[in-house]
């Protein structure tokens, strides 16, 4: 099951600052929503256990988050791979930072889901994923803006 | 728009363009980006009968509303709860009053546009369709078609804005397929009437602000219709029916009317002509349900195709197994067969709307709406059953995207005229009045 997601977000911080935070594993680890366990392995890797819930379907997933190719302050890539409760997920995401009076972050993600959760179908999964991703970016943006 | 078939195609196209109709195949490039299967329906209708830009705009809003409703509808469904977001989202996209005339605050959607709108919302599920169909087809349109100018001005703008939500109180514990045997009574008192009785299996029953109620005169025995304010003293919700097989996100209630007062200006149409109101509302409603069932079939097809392409068994995608292909082919055929049946009923209804005194057109619209509702609800149920089969074991879980359709569409074969009543109606319209089996 493949999903393609994309969106954009405006952040009231300079582009370099946004880039530094989005590529800082300690910052990412501290702003992960619904995390049951988080372990920063090194400057590019995080291991975590996340609780994912879609309606009545709840999965506890062990995931590895890895930073990929990046170019300060223009773009970055992030890979997530995990499994749990009979479902597997692989995410390849990319963000681009655009200059202006504020920073505009454009992001896209290709998500591959297999197992039990895939049975929900892409229509429902995409609808929940859009909602969830918005929540995640809202929470990350708030956390970034707090750092000043 | 009147055009004779002898006019040249160029003149016809120019006339279409002048009147704001879009013929997408010829005129492009009005870019439509909607849910894939629905987009095909819109383009097909646009290229065949023409759609104005404001009509396309209604359909784009329906597409956005359907998209936005998906998550809440699914969440509410699996937890078996009424979904209050249906009304909120439809108000947000200005769709609640879609078929209400512009002069009364609506968007003036003609029947084919209303059908397309319901088709898209039907993809989300029949819970959404039930609320909309009852409010619009059985409620708002009954007022628009039969109400006095004062009633239209009083109720329709509020029905369009969502301040008013309609229910339709025809069915009773002992009057289902034979509504003319209803036992609820009314008597004259002062400047109005008092209504006494109970109404059963009423969609939107406990959430509606107003209900079209049908009652029998305690003096003459004739049936009349009324617009009843549900906050009036004596109106109460006796039971919220939650032990249903499906349709969890839609409200179904039993209503008690204990000498509920209705001012005389809220009698709908003339005294003694209530069944004319009831049957014409059902004509609208049946096209609405048929349209919603198209959406159900579209979602079943989409989900079954996705499952068939992704699920691997015996070393290959299950879609490569021929018996799974048979299900896909049948669902696609069900959908295609019903699509034009529903559109044809809608277009016949439009023709009748333009010539309301033509009884022949009324009978044709009645016949086609019954056929469309009968076929679309039956084949939507069959499509949901087949889609569930494609999903295998997970299809039987309430969490699968198709189980909801399987549970919901069963009621489409019962409400607003059972399969059996639809067949009797169709047969009697074919054979003539002398053959009406239910007389």
XYZ file of C-alpha atoms in Angstrom:
587
model
C 0.000 0.000 0.000
C 1.587 3.258 -1.153
C 0.601 6.736 -0.018
C 1.928 10.046 -1.244
C 1.580 12.969 1.113
C 2.634 16.562 0.774
C 2.074 19.938 2.348
C 3.657 23.158 3.457
C 4.074 25.073 6.684
C 5.208 28.581 7.573
C 7.625 28.947 10.475
C 8.564 32.241 12.144
C 12.281 31.500 12.268
C 15.231 32.039 9.887
C 15.824 29.267 7.368
C 19.198 28.229 8.827
C 17.673 27.847 12.280
C 14.805 25.720 10.937
C 17.252 23.542 9.002
C 19.488 23.047 12.053
C 16.535 21.971 14.211
C 15.059 19.640 11.609
C 18.385 17.862 11.267
C 19.112 17.718 14.984
C 18.278 14.217 16.241
C 17.940 15.460 19.839
C 15.360 18.019 18.753
C 13.470 15.498 16.599
C 13.498 12.993 19.468
C 12.060 15.554 21.880
C 9.214 16.537 19.552
C 8.024 13.093 18.443
C 4.333 12.788 19.294
C 2.933 9.639 20.959
C 6.405 8.249 21.651
C 6.540 5.472 24.248
C 10.349 5.193 24.152
C 12.995 7.302 22.371
C 16.702 6.634 22.066
C 19.050 8.927 20.137
C 21.589 6.459 18.714
C 23.890 8.995 17.022
C 23.767 12.306 15.125
C 21.821 10.693 12.300
C 19.795 7.939 13.949
C 16.914 7.623 16.411
C 15.270 4.428 17.644
C 11.782 4.822 19.057
C 8.611 3.008 19.949
C 5.575 4.952 18.732
C 1.905 4.434 19.348
C -0.100 4.743 16.141
C -3.863 4.838 16.358
C -6.417 4.907 13.555
C -9.970 4.693 14.849
C -9.987 1.383 16.754
C -6.755 0.129 15.189
C -3.908 0.719 17.569
C -0.357 -0.370 16.842
C 2.789 -0.059 18.918
C 5.566 0.290 16.367
C 9.290 0.032 16.806
C 10.823 2.469 14.347
C 14.273 3.622 13.218
C 14.462 7.215 11.988
C 17.473 8.084 9.885
C 18.602 11.392 8.454
C 19.609 11.193 4.810
C 20.976 13.485 2.154
C 20.775 17.159 3.089
C 22.078 20.578 2.078
C 22.051 23.422 4.589
C 19.765 25.409 4.528
C 17.930 24.233 1.401
C 16.660 20.707 1.897
C 16.866 17.523 3.907
C 15.646 13.939 3.758
C 14.420 11.633 6.495
C 13.774 7.911 6.385
C 11.580 5.961 8.779
C 11.307 2.192 8.908
C 9.357 0.269 11.481
C 7.069 -2.597 12.387
C 4.732 -3.760 15.083
C 1.274 -5.224 15.762
C 1.285 -7.022 12.402
C 1.999 -3.897 10.355
C 5.129 -2.565 8.649
C 5.845 0.964 7.527
C 8.529 2.621 5.381
C 8.605 6.382 4.893
C 10.876 8.385 2.621
C 10.363 12.083 3.230
C 11.959 15.282 2.009
C 11.651 18.890 3.089
C 12.623 22.051 1.283
C 13.042 25.390 2.988
C 12.155 28.552 1.087
C 13.276 32.019 2.041
C 11.022 34.952 2.790
C 10.170 37.131 5.756
C 9.464 33.779 7.398
C 10.562 30.290 6.383
C 8.246 28.203 4.265
C 8.798 24.493 4.636
C 7.515 22.362 1.751
C 7.458 18.672 2.496
C 6.547 15.443 0.787
C 6.532 11.820 1.886
C 6.146 8.472 0.195
C 4.711 5.977 2.633
C 4.610 2.220 2.162
C 2.420 0.224 4.537
C 2.017 -3.534 4.625
C 0.270 -5.930 6.990
C -2.874 -5.382 9.060
C -2.967 -1.612 8.738
C -2.773 -1.811 4.955
C -6.149 -3.568 5.053
C -7.786 -0.254 5.913
C -7.125 0.852 2.348
C -5.417 3.958 1.035
C -8.555 6.153 1.090
C -8.991 5.868 4.848
C -5.272 5.700 5.618
C -4.551 8.844 3.609
C -7.332 10.725 5.318
C -5.938 9.815 8.762
C -2.331 10.309 7.671
C -3.095 13.840 6.429
C -4.653 14.639 9.798
C -1.797 13.073 11.750
C 0.960 14.722 9.712
C -0.686 18.122 10.204
C -0.712 17.469 13.963
C 2.957 16.410 13.898
C 4.084 19.473 11.941
C 2.000 21.774 14.136
C 3.690 20.300 17.211
C 7.185 20.483 15.653
C 6.608 24.078 14.485
C 5.515 25.122 17.965
C 8.555 23.409 19.471
C 10.853 25.124 16.950
C 9.371 28.552 17.554
C 9.760 28.058 21.309
C 13.508 27.558 20.868
C 13.665 31.060 19.309
C -32.506 26.116 -23.014
C -34.543 25.070 -26.040
C -32.828 23.731 -29.088
C -34.270 21.807 -31.938
C -32.393 18.795 -33.217
C -32.359 20.365 -36.655
C -30.067 23.185 -35.575
C -26.464 22.761 -36.603
C -24.049 21.307 -34.018
C -22.081 24.560 -34.128
C -25.179 26.575 -33.221
C -26.034 24.164 -30.434
C -22.507 24.388 -29.061
C -22.580 28.167 -29.287
C -25.892 28.180 -27.435
C -24.459 25.907 -24.762
C -21.440 28.148 -24.367
C -23.590 31.301 -24.287
C -25.705 29.870 -21.489
C -22.630 29.057 -19.489
C -22.699 25.302 -20.039
C -19.398 23.539 -20.194
C -18.947 20.765 -22.601
C -15.652 19.443 -21.424
C -14.763 17.204 -24.314
C -15.243 19.966 -26.820
C -14.556 23.095 -24.907
C -11.886 22.231 -22.378
C -9.726 23.219 -20.755
C -11.798 23.738 -17.576
C -9.569 21.774 -15.301
C -11.435 19.475 -12.952
C -9.459 17.776 -10.242
C -11.636 15.531 -8.130
C -11.647 12.000 -6.816
C -10.782 9.882 -9.829
C -13.951 7.849 -10.428
C -16.223 10.768 -9.566
C -14.286 13.017 -11.915
C -15.098 10.588 -14.709
C -18.805 10.803 -13.843
C -18.712 14.601 -13.826
C -16.884 14.748 -17.148
C -19.268 12.233 -18.661
C -22.342 14.185 -17.581
C -20.740 17.480 -18.589
C -19.919 16.204 -22.042
C -23.361 14.676 -22.519
C -25.848 17.110 -21.010
C -23.613 20.077 -20.149
C -22.824 21.472 -16.719
C -22.555 25.154 -15.878
C -19.474 26.445 -14.097
C -21.499 27.112 -10.939
C -22.746 23.527 -11.086
C -19.182 22.247 -11.359
C -18.391 24.425 -8.378
C -21.082 22.608 -6.307
C -19.495 19.313 -7.300
C -16.008 20.515 -6.402
C -17.370 21.475 -2.990
C -18.954 18.026 -2.665
C -15.578 16.486 -3.481
C -13.850 18.529 -0.762
C -16.597 17.817 1.763
C -16.414 14.081 1.083
C -12.650 14.144 1.525
C -12.968 16.018 4.799
C -15.660 13.693 6.138
C -13.737 10.470 5.601
C -11.836 10.330 8.894
C -14.664 11.366 11.213
C -17.148 9.123 9.428
C -14.868 6.107 9.760
C -14.064 6.840 13.401
C -17.726 7.313 14.270
C -18.647 4.208 12.337
C -16.302 1.864 14.126
C -17.405 3.262 17.471
C -21.070 3.060 16.369
C -21.891 6.692 16.991
C -23.919 9.363 15.223
C -21.601 11.690 13.314
C -22.406 15.361 14.024
C -19.622 16.429 11.657
C -21.715 15.480 8.622
C -23.944 18.517 9.044
C -21.055 20.797 10.082
C -18.957 19.928 7.033
C -21.900 20.283 4.650
C -22.655 23.701 6.095
C -18.978 24.651 5.760
C -19.055 23.845 2.041
C -22.494 25.397 1.550
C -24.007 22.097 0.425
C -26.876 21.604 2.850
C -29.125 23.753 0.725
C -27.736 22.677 -2.644
C -31.096 21.863 -4.291
C -32.917 24.815 -2.726
C -33.622 27.623 -5.211
C -31.225 30.577 -5.094
C -34.049 32.978 -4.277
C -34.520 31.055 -1.013
C -30.843 30.971 -0.094
C -29.840 27.709 -1.774
C -27.580 26.980 -4.744
C -30.335 25.951 -7.139
C -28.852 22.572 -8.021
C -31.035 20.802 -10.570
C -31.651 17.101 -10.111
C -28.680 15.826 -12.132
C -26.317 18.036 -10.128
C -27.957 16.954 -6.876
C -27.493 13.336 -7.992
C -23.816 13.848 -8.780
C -23.304 15.555 -5.432
C -24.918 12.619 -3.616
C -22.876 10.199 -5.715
C -19.649 11.721 -4.374
C -20.916 11.830 -0.781
C -22.067 8.227 -1.162
C -18.446 7.166 -1.513
C -18.013 8.113 2.148
C -21.033 6.040 3.096
C -24.783 5.851 3.312
C -24.731 7.431 6.779
C -23.904 10.727 5.085
C -26.443 10.122 2.324
C -29.241 9.379 4.768
C -28.868 12.690 6.589
C -28.616 14.665 3.341
C -31.324 12.793 1.453
C -33.837 13.209 4.273
C -33.022 16.872 4.873
C -32.953 17.823 1.206
C -35.086 15.423 -0.820
C -37.756 14.566 1.730
C -37.714 17.813 3.712
C -36.503 20.928 1.913
C -37.794 19.897 -1.519
C -41.198 18.979 -0.068
C -41.446 22.549 1.252
C -40.123 23.986 -2.006
C -42.504 21.965 -4.153
C -45.648 22.164 -2.002
C -45.194 25.026 0.425
C -46.807 28.461 0.299
C -44.615 31.454 -0.510
C -44.614 32.325 3.217
C -43.492 28.809 4.159
C -40.710 28.872 1.569
C -39.459 32.229 2.821
C -39.722 31.134 6.429
C -38.073 27.720 6.201
C -35.885 27.352 3.132
C -33.169 29.946 3.860
C -32.706 28.384 7.291
C -32.692 24.874 5.797
C -29.952 26.038 3.405
C -27.828 27.577 6.152
C -28.186 24.620 8.514
C -30.201 26.496 11.116
C -32.964 24.025 10.326
C -32.497 20.280 9.837
C -35.443 18.292 8.512
C -36.736 14.823 9.315
C -39.593 13.080 7.541
C -42.314 11.557 9.703
C -44.309 9.145 7.576
C -43.517 5.645 8.869
C -45.289 4.397 11.991
C -45.031 1.214 14.030
C -48.004 -0.215 12.134
C -47.688 1.681 8.857
C -44.539 0.947 6.886
C -44.962 -0.133 3.275
C -48.610 0.907 3.531
C -48.235 4.507 4.706
C -51.837 5.366 3.886
C -52.860 3.234 6.872
C -51.135 5.620 9.284
C -52.812 6.145 12.632
C -51.405 9.486 13.785
C -54.304 11.923 14.006
C -54.834 15.661 14.037
C -57.733 17.826 15.125
C -58.435 21.494 14.668
C -57.969 23.699 17.715
C -58.027 27.482 17.752
C -55.596 28.856 15.203
C -54.051 25.521 14.367
C -54.050 21.807 14.902
C -53.099 19.256 17.566
C -51.249 16.141 16.375
C -51.230 12.876 18.314
C -49.461 9.639 17.486
C -46.057 8.102 17.004
C -43.554 7.894 14.182
C -41.092 5.053 13.837
C -37.675 4.486 12.189
C -37.308 8.202 11.554
C -33.941 9.206 10.118
C -32.621 12.460 11.670
C -35.481 11.979 14.186
C -33.660 13.059 17.332
C -31.403 15.667 15.691
C -33.906 17.443 13.449
C -35.284 20.872 14.297
C -38.321 20.339 12.050
C -40.201 17.338 10.789
C -42.614 16.897 7.907
C -45.371 14.987 9.705
C -48.255 13.175 8.070
C -51.459 12.720 10.075
C -55.076 11.758 9.573
C -57.945 14.110 10.388
C -59.929 12.795 13.340
C -63.021 14.281 11.646
C -62.751 13.476 7.942
C -60.133 10.709 7.977
C -58.190 12.524 5.239
C -54.407 12.676 5.473
C -52.638 16.052 5.631
C -49.026 17.102 6.010
C -47.508 19.577 8.460
C -44.203 21.259 9.187
C -43.706 20.486 12.874
C -41.213 22.266 15.095
C -39.512 19.537 17.140
C -39.056 21.852 20.125
C -42.837 22.213 20.428
C -44.366 20.893 23.652
C -45.500 17.280 23.320
C -42.832 16.326 20.763
C -40.439 13.814 22.265
C -37.852 11.271 21.194
C -39.071 7.975 22.621
C -36.194 5.775 21.507
C -32.908 6.359 19.691
C -32.553 3.139 17.749
C -28.969 2.061 18.194
C -29.375 -1.673 17.754
C -29.174 -1.424 13.986
C -27.330 -3.744 11.606
C -25.514 -0.728 10.125
C -25.934 2.980 9.374
C -24.432 3.807 12.769
C -23.420 7.351 11.894
C -26.985 8.278 10.984
C -29.652 8.975 13.586
C -32.742 6.748 13.641
C -35.435 7.395 16.232
C -38.946 6.720 17.372
C -40.919 9.895 17.947
C -43.903 10.511 20.144
C -46.351 13.323 19.368
C -48.594 14.103 22.314
C -51.064 16.775 21.191
C -48.298 18.752 19.538
C -49.591 22.149 18.424
C -49.036 23.244 14.837
C -50.153 26.720 13.768
C -52.522 26.635 10.795
C -49.968 28.357 8.549
C -47.692 25.318 8.947
C -49.987 22.879 7.220
C -48.043 21.863 4.102
C -50.102 21.976 0.877
C -53.873 21.841 1.175
C -55.835 19.870 3.733
C -56.438 16.263 2.771
C -53.620 16.156 0.199
C -50.884 14.883 2.467
C -50.190 11.715 0.517
C -49.461 13.741 -2.627
C -46.745 15.499 -0.634
C -45.509 12.178 0.788
C -45.267 10.400 -2.546
C -43.616 13.279 -4.386
C -41.055 13.604 -1.602
C -40.344 9.890 -1.939
C -39.860 10.313 -5.685
C -37.080 12.824 -4.911
C -35.732 10.663 -2.113
C -35.477 7.550 -4.233
C -33.315 9.276 -6.816
C -31.226 10.513 -3.884
C -30.730 7.024 -2.469
C -29.958 5.627 -5.930
C -27.355 8.369 -6.396
C -25.772 7.636 -3.018
C -25.624 3.953 -3.957
C -23.589 4.873 -7.050
C -21.002 6.364 -4.693
C -21.035 3.194 -2.617
C -20.363 1.103 -5.728
C -17.557 3.452 -6.735
C -15.885 3.081 -3.369
C -16.369 -0.703 -3.421
C -14.738 -0.826 -6.853
C -11.853 1.368 -5.772
C -11.212 -0.582 -2.580
C -11.541 -3.990 -4.235
C -9.135 -2.998 -7.028
C -6.575 -1.744 -4.546
C -6.826 -4.929 -2.510
C -6.607 -7.097 -5.620
C -3.455 -5.275 -6.743
C -1.692 -5.324 -3.372
C -2.636 -8.565 -1.645
C -0.352 -11.430 -2.562
C -1.449 -15.051 -2.127
C -0.157 -18.195 -3.820
C 2.816 -16.180 -5.020
C 0.931 -13.533 -6.983
C -1.412 -10.595 -6.542
C -4.913 -11.907 -5.888
C -6.110 -9.704 -8.760
C -4.363 -12.157 -11.066
C -6.692 -14.927 -9.898
C -9.614 -15.126 -12.290
C -12.315 -15.578 -9.651
C -11.245 -12.306 -8.025
C -11.334 -10.688 -11.453
C -14.937 -11.851 -11.780
C -15.874 -9.857 -8.654
C -14.096 -6.766 -9.971
C -15.805 -7.109 -13.349
C -19.213 -7.519 -11.742
C -18.817 -4.491 -9.465
C -17.672 -2.373 -12.425
C -20.631 -3.587 -14.477
C -23.070 -2.957 -11.602
C -21.794 0.591 -11.361
C -21.893 1.318 -15.059
C -25.381 -0.149 -15.447
C -26.766 1.921 -12.585
C -24.988 5.153 -13.419
C -27.086 5.971 -16.463
C -30.216 4.562 -14.887
C -29.879 7.037 -12.028
C -28.908 9.913 -14.338
C -31.854 9.139 -16.594
C -34.237 9.187 -13.625
C -32.678 12.499 -12.563
C -33.088 14.002 -16.017
C -36.671 12.815 -16.245
C -37.325 14.412 -12.867
C -35.858 17.664 -14.213
C -38.191 17.428 -17.195
C -41.126 16.961 -14.840
C -39.911 19.876 -12.698
C -40.196 22.090 -15.753
C -43.744 20.844 -16.483
C -45.293 20.090 -13.115
C -48.814 19.790 -14.520
C -47.871 16.984 -16.913
C -49.128 13.797 -15.238
C -47.532 11.615 -17.893
C -44.120 13.042 -17.080
C -44.841 12.582 -13.375
C -45.573 8.874 -13.965
C -42.421 8.455 -16.035
C -40.278 10.151 -13.383
C -41.950 8.027 -10.697
C -41.279 4.831 -12.651
C -37.654 5.682 -13.387
C -36.944 6.767 -9.810
C -38.352 3.469 -8.532
C -36.277 1.473 -11.042
C -33.142 3.492 -10.263
C -33.554 3.099 -6.509
C -34.397 -0.605 -6.772
C -31.498 -1.464 -9.049
C -28.876 0.801 -7.469
C -29.604 -0.309 -3.907
C -29.693 -3.998 -4.860
C -26.488 -3.785 -6.881
C -24.734 -1.613 -4.297
C -25.414 -4.353 -1.751
C -24.162 -6.964 -4.214
C -21.053 -4.845 -4.890
C -20.338 -4.457 -1.175
C -20.740 -8.210 -0.722
C -18.308 -8.874 -3.570
C -15.825 -6.275 -2.323
C -15.942 -7.958 1.084
C -15.187 -11.262 -0.615
C -12.137 -9.737 -2.347
C -10.913 -8.572 1.074
C -11.197 -12.104 2.460
C -10.960 -12.498 6.245
C -10.154 -8.837 6.848
C -13.268 -7.889 4.873
C -15.366 -9.378 7.656
C -13.793 -6.992 10.145
C -15.756 -3.837 10.793
C -12.435 -2.049 10.261
C -12.206 -2.963 6.610
C -13.226 -0.128 4.301
C -15.923 -2.250 2.648
C -17.687 -3.821 5.644
C -19.332 -0.474 6.332
C -20.888 -0.472 2.868
C -22.027 -4.070 3.301
C -23.821 -3.230 6.551
C -25.190 0.114 5.367
C -26.493 -0.780 1.935
C -28.770 -3.461 3.320
C -31.106 -0.750 4.558
C -31.163 0.929 1.146
C -33.161 -2.092 0.000
C -35.710 -1.354 2.713
C -36.094 2.362 3.440
C -37.926 4.775 1.169
C -39.649 1.788 -0.428
C -38.611 -1.850 -0.063
C -37.355 -3.902 -3.011
C -40.771 -5.535 -3.077
C -42.753 -2.285 -3.087
C -40.479 -0.909 -5.797
C -41.121 -3.972 -7.955
C -44.875 -3.791 -7.394
C -44.792 -0.111 -8.280
C -42.763 -0.680 -11.437
C -45.018 -3.550 -12.513
C -48.197 -1.566 -11.926
C -46.806 1.367 -13.899
C -46.080 -1.054 -16.719
C -49.411 -2.893 -16.558
C -51.718 -0.068 -15.579
C -53.650 1.067 -12.531
C -56.004 -1.939 -12.579
C -53.036 -4.140 -11.764
C -51.886 -2.311 -8.639
C -51.134 -5.265 -6.372
C -51.155 -3.280 -3.129
C -54.673 -1.924 -3.504
